[in-house]
Coordinates of C-alpha atoms and ligand atoms in Angstrom, one line a residue:
M1 CA 73.1 66.0 125.7
T2 CA 72.4 65.8 122.0
V3 CA 70.0 68.5 120.9
K4 CA 66.9 67.3 119.2
I5 CA 66.2 68.1 115.6
G6 CA 62.8 68.3 114.6
F7 CA 61.7 68.3 110.6
Y8 CA 58.6 69.7 110.2
G9 CA 57.5 68.3 106.8
S10 CA 58.7 64.9 105.3
G11 CA 59.4 65.7 101.6
N12 CA 62.4 66.1 99.4
M13 CA 64.5 68.5 101.4
A14 CA 63.7 66.8 104.9
Q15 CA 64.6 63.5 103.3
S16 CA 67.8 64.6 101.8
I17 CA 69.1 66.5 104.9
I18 CA 68.3 63.6 107.4
Q19 CA 70.1 61.0 105.1
G20 CA 73.2 63.2 105.4
L21 CA 72.9 63.7 109.1
L22 CA 72.7 59.9 109.7
A23 CA 75.0 58.7 107.2
K24 CA 77.7 60.8 108.7
E25 CA 76.7 59.5 112.0
V26 CA 77.1 63.2 113.7
Y27 CA 73.6 62.6 115.0
P28 CA 71.8 59.5 116.2
K29 CA 68.3 58.8 114.7
E30 CA 66.9 59.1 118.1
A31 CA 67.9 62.7 118.0
V32 CA 65.8 63.0 114.7
V33 CA 61.9 63.6 115.0
V34 CA 59.8 64.4 111.8
Y35 CA 56.2 65.9 111.9
N36 CA 53.6 65.7 109.3
R37 CA 49.9 66.6 109.3
R38 CA 49.0 63.0 108.7
Y39 CA 50.9 59.8 108.2
A40 CA 51.6 60.5 104.4
P41 CA 53.8 58.1 102.4
T42 CA 56.7 60.6 102.5
L43 CA 56.5 60.3 106.4
Q44 CA 56.2 56.7 106.3
K45 CA 59.0 56.4 103.7
T46 CA 61.2 58.7 106.2
V47 CA 60.6 56.5 109.1
E48 CA 61.1 53.2 107.4
T49 CA 64.4 54.2 105.5
Y50 CA 66.4 56.2 108.2
G51 CA 64.6 54.8 111.7
V52 CA 63.8 58.4 112.8
T53 CA 60.5 59.1 115.1
A54 CA 57.5 60.3 113.6
V55 CA 55.2 62.8 115.7
L56 CA 51.7 63.5 114.3
D57 CA 50.8 65.8 117.2
E58 CA 52.0 69.2 116.5
K59 CA 52.3 70.1 120.2
A60 CA 54.0 67.0 121.3
F61 CA 56.3 67.9 118.2
F62 CA 57.4 71.3 119.4
E63 CA 57.7 70.3 122.9
S64 CA 60.2 67.2 122.1
V65 CA 62.5 69.3 119.9
D66 CA 65.1 72.2 120.0
I67 CA 66.0 73.0 116.6
V68 CA 62.8 73.0 114.1
I69 CA 63.6 72.9 110.4
F70 CA 60.6 73.9 108.2
A71 CA 60.9 72.1 105.3
V72 CA 57.4 72.9 103.5
K73 CA 56.6 74.9 100.6
P74 CA 56.7 78.6 101.2
Q75 CA 53.0 78.9 100.4
V76 CA 52.3 76.3 103.0
L77 CA 54.6 77.8 105.4
R78 CA 52.4 81.2 105.1
T79 CA 49.3 79.4 106.1
L80 CA 50.8 78.0 109.3
Y81 CA 52.1 81.0 111.3
A82 CA 49.0 81.5 113.3
N83 CA 48.8 77.8 114.1
I84 CA 52.6 77.3 115.3
K85 CA 53.2 80.5 117.4
P86 CA 51.3 79.2 120.6
F87 CA 53.8 76.0 120.6
L88 CA 57.0 78.1 120.4
T89 CA 59.4 78.7 123.2
P90 CA 62.7 80.2 123.8
K91 CA 64.4 76.7 123.7
H92 CA 63.5 76.7 120.0
C93 CA 65.7 77.7 117.0
L94 CA 63.9 77.9 114.0
V95 CA 65.1 77.4 110.4
S96 CA 63.2 78.1 107.6
L97 CA 64.2 76.4 104.0
A98 CA 61.5 78.2 102.2
A99 CA 62.4 80.3 99.2
G100 CA 61.4 83.9 99.2
I101 CA 60.6 84.0 103.0
T102 CA 62.8 86.6 104.6
L103 CA 64.0 86.6 108.1
A104 CA 62.0 89.7 108.6
E105 CA 58.7 88.0 107.6
F106 CA 59.4 85.1 109.6
E107 CA 59.9 87.2 112.7
S108 CA 57.0 89.2 112.5
N109 CA 54.7 86.4 112.1
L110 CA 56.3 84.2 114.8
G111 CA 57.8 86.8 117.3
D112 CA 61.2 87.1 118.8
Y113 CA 62.6 83.6 118.4
S114 CA 66.0 82.5 117.3
C115 CA 65.3 82.5 113.5
I116 CA 67.6 81.1 110.5
R117 CA 66.9 81.4 107.0
A118 CA 68.8 78.6 104.9
M119 CA 68.8 78.6 101.3
P120 CA 70.3 75.2 100.2
N121 CA 70.4 73.8 96.3
T122 CA 69.6 70.6 94.9
P123 CA 73.2 68.4 95.1
L124 CA 72.2 68.3 98.8
A125 CA 70.8 65.5 97.9
V126 CA 74.0 63.8 97.3
L127 CA 75.7 65.5 100.2
E128 CA 77.3 68.1 97.9
G129 CA 74.9 71.0 98.6
S130 CA 75.9 74.8 98.8
I131 CA 73.9 76.0 101.5
A132 CA 73.5 79.8 102.4
L133 CA 72.7 80.7 106.3
T134 CA 71.5 84.0 107.6
R135 CA 70.4 84.5 111.4
N136 CA 68.7 87.2 113.5
Q137 CA 70.0 88.7 116.6
F138 CA 68.3 86.1 118.9
V139 CA 70.3 83.2 117.6
S140 CA 73.2 82.4 120.0
E141 CA 76.7 81.2 118.7
E142 CA 75.8 77.9 120.1
Q143 CA 72.6 77.4 118.2
F144 CA 74.4 79.0 115.1
T145 CA 77.3 76.7 115.3
T146 CA 74.9 73.7 115.7
I147 CA 73.1 74.6 112.7
L148 CA 76.3 75.4 110.7
N149 CA 77.6 71.9 111.5
L150 CA 74.4 70.1 110.7
F151 CA 74.1 71.8 107.2
N152 CA 77.9 71.0 106.6
Q153 CA 77.1 67.5 106.7
V154 CA 75.2 67.7 103.7
G155 CA 77.5 70.1 101.7
T156 CA 79.3 73.4 102.3
A157 CA 77.4 75.9 104.5
K158 CA 78.4 79.5 105.1
E159 CA 76.7 82.6 106.9
L160 CA 75.9 85.1 104.3
P161 CA 74.3 88.6 104.8
E162 CA 70.6 88.4 103.9
N163 CA 71.1 91.1 101.0
L164 CA 73.3 88.4 99.1
F165 CA 70.8 85.8 99.1
D166 CA 69.6 86.6 95.4
A167 CA 73.2 86.4 94.5
F168 CA 73.3 83.3 96.3
I169 CA 70.5 82.0 93.9
G170 CA 72.3 83.0 90.9
V171 CA 75.7 81.3 91.6
S172 CA 74.4 78.4 93.6
G173 CA 70.6 77.9 94.1
S174 CA 69.6 78.1 90.4
A175 CA 73.0 77.2 89.2
P176 CA 73.0 73.2 89.1
A177 CA 70.5 73.6 86.1
Y178 CA 73.2 75.8 84.1
V179 CA 75.8 73.0 84.8
Y180 CA 73.6 70.4 83.7
L181 CA 73.3 72.2 80.3
F182 CA 76.9 72.7 80.2
I183 CA 77.3 69.1 80.8
E184 CA 74.9 68.0 78.4
A185 CA 76.4 70.5 75.6
L186 CA 80.0 68.9 76.2
A187 CA 78.4 65.7 75.9
D188 CA 76.6 66.6 72.5
G189 CA 80.0 67.9 71.2
A190 CA 81.6 64.5 72.0
V191 CA 78.8 62.5 70.4
L192 CA 79.1 64.8 67.4
E193 CA 82.5 63.6 67.4
G194 CA 81.6 60.0 67.3
M195 CA 81.6 59.0 71.2
P196 CA 78.8 56.8 72.4
R197 CA 76.3 59.2 74.5
E198 CA 76.3 57.2 77.7
M199 CA 80.2 57.5 77.8
A200 CA 80.1 61.0 76.8
Y201 CA 77.9 62.0 79.8
E202 CA 80.2 60.2 82.2
F203 CA 83.4 61.8 80.6
A204 CA 81.7 65.2 80.7
A205 CA 80.2 65.2 84.4
Q206 CA 83.5 63.6 85.6
T207 CA 85.5 66.5 83.9
V208 CA 82.9 69.1 85.8
L209 CA 83.4 67.3 89.2
G210 CA 87.1 67.0 88.8
S211 CA 87.8 70.7 87.5
A212 CA 85.5 71.8 90.4
K213 CA 87.5 69.9 92.8
M214 CA 90.6 71.6 91.4
V215 CA 89.3 74.9 92.1
L216 CA 88.6 74.0 95.8
E217 CA 91.4 71.6 96.6
T218 CA 94.4 73.7 95.1
K219 CA 92.9 77.2 96.0
E220 CA 94.5 78.4 92.6
H221 CA 92.6 80.9 90.9
P222 CA 90.3 79.3 88.1
G223 CA 92.1 81.7 85.5
V224 CA 95.5 80.1 86.5
L225 CA 94.2 76.6 86.3
K226 CA 92.8 77.5 82.8
D227 CA 96.0 78.9 81.8
K228 CA 97.8 75.7 82.9
V229 CA 95.6 73.8 80.5
C230 CA 96.3 76.0 77.4
S231 CA 99.5 75.0 75.7
P232 CA 100.6 77.7 73.4
G233 CA 99.2 76.6 70.0
G234 CA 97.5 73.4 71.3
T235 CA 93.9 72.2 71.3
T236 CA 92.5 73.8 74.4
I237 CA 93.4 77.4 73.4
E238 CA 91.4 77.0 70.1
A239 CA 88.4 75.8 72.3
V240 CA 88.9 78.7 74.9
K241 CA 88.9 81.2 71.5
A242 CA 85.6 79.4 70.1
L243 CA 83.9 80.1 73.7
E244 CA 85.3 83.7 73.9
D245 CA 84.0 84.2 70.3
N246 CA 80.8 83.2 71.4
H247 CA 80.4 85.4 74.4
F248 CA 80.5 82.3 77.0
R249 CA 81.8 84.3 80.0
S250 CA 79.4 87.1 79.6
T251 CA 76.4 84.9 78.9
V252 CA 77.0 83.2 82.0
M253 CA 77.2 86.3 83.9
Q254 CA 74.1 87.3 82.5
A255 CA 72.3 84.1 83.6
V256 CA 73.6 84.7 87.0
Q257 CA 72.0 88.3 87.1
A258 CA 69.0 86.9 85.6
A259 CA 68.3 84.4 88.3
A260 CA 69.2 87.0 91.0
G261 CA 67.0 89.8 89.4
K262 CA 64.2 87.5 89.2
S263 CA 64.7 86.3 93.0
R264 CA 64.7 90.2 94.2
K265 CA 61.5 90.8 92.1
M266 CA 59.8 87.7 93.7
N267 CA 60.8 89.0 97.3
E268 CA 59.2 92.2 96.6
A269 CA 55.8 90.4 95.2
Ligands
LIG301 N1 63.7 70.7 96.5 C1 64.5 71.9 96.3 O1 65.3 71.7 95.4 C2 64.6 73.1 97.2 C3 65.6 73.8 97.2 C4 65.8 75.0 98.1 C5 64.8 75.2 98.9 N2 63.7 74.5 99.1 C6 62.9 74.7 100.2 O2 62.7 73.6 100.7 C7 61.3 73.5 101.2 C8 60.6 72.0 101.1 O3 60.7 71.6 99.7 P1 60.6 70.4 99.1 O4 61.2 70.2 97.9 O5 61.2 69.5 100.3 O6 59.0 70.2 99.2 P2 58.2 68.8 99.5 O7 59.0 67.6 98.8 O8 56.8 69.1 98.7 O9 58.0 68.7 100.8 C9 56.9 69.3 101.5 C10 56.4 68.5 102.6 O10 55.6 69.4 103.5 C11 54.5 68.6 103.6 N3 53.2 69.5 104.1 C12 52.5 70.1 103.3 N4 51.5 70.7 103.5 C13 51.7 70.5 105.2 C14 51.2 70.9 106.3 N5 49.9 71.8 106.1 N6 51.7 70.5 107.6 C15 52.8 69.8 107.7 N7 53.6 69.3 106.5 C16 53.0 69.8 105.4 C17 54.2 67.7 102.8 O11 53.5 66.7 103.1 P3 53.2 65.4 102.0 O12 54.3 64.5 102.1 O13 52.0 64.8 102.7 O14 52.7 66.1 100.6 C18 55.9 67.2 102.4 O15 56.3 66.3 103.2 C19 60.5 74.4 100.6 O16 60.3 75.5 101.2 C20 61.5 75.1 99.4 O17 61.3 76.2 98.9 C21 63.7 73.1 98.4

């Protein structure tokens, strides 16, 4: 029997995940149910685009699903605990996407249920997300495998101890922004050399995509791949020297640390 997946909220994250699950045909649309407190434009769009079932009655929603993916903003989720609690039963596996809400907070407000904290990044919208998952003691292997498989449909999902979630935010959660900066800067350099801007963005983005694939598919150390591009006395080593002279690597490391540090502070607040 296919497990029923319920999305609590029909915004960007819910729609992106639903799109991935249905595109890969791992789950039939009949197995996906979406709840919102009203028939909002986002819910209408989700139903019309993906053919999933909308449920507006909260009790009926919880009764009809096994997995509940909370795809609402953290500040909204915090206001919902008391409402949701009476609807929970041991069959449920609760998955929170909410940034900054720890498993301990989730558990202390909702009780001894299977809870998973998932932290995705935005490339999930094009099925290339990075997703960190952590679980509490009540999650069975079967439930965890189901959730891991589900998130692997929209990118690469891995289990991570919760104390590394701040590091994950530095290297993946916030990182698309720094990669976009890099793509923009690469393209600006080419524009400076006379290349039309649109073409420069395409070449720059494709180069980042291709280089990332080289790292993932060859499994070679990034330094080895870099060495292979740097011919002695050639153009590439000149560029690498310019980056090293300007502290490129330590600047990127500091950016990762800054995002992780901010995330830690937000958890404490
Ligand atoms: N977007 C990202 O890049 C990203 C990355 C990592 C993690 N996350 C996490 O993912 C979660 C969802 O983010 P999102 O970007 O998808 O947010 P979003 O687009 O704003 O969607 C939030 C959804 O929650 C619904 N909602 C609001 N109040 C509600 C209530 N009281 N009861 C039921 N539904 C309610 C909204 O309804 P309406 O449609 O009526 O407004 C909307 O469908 C957040 O916790 C966020 O921290 C997001």
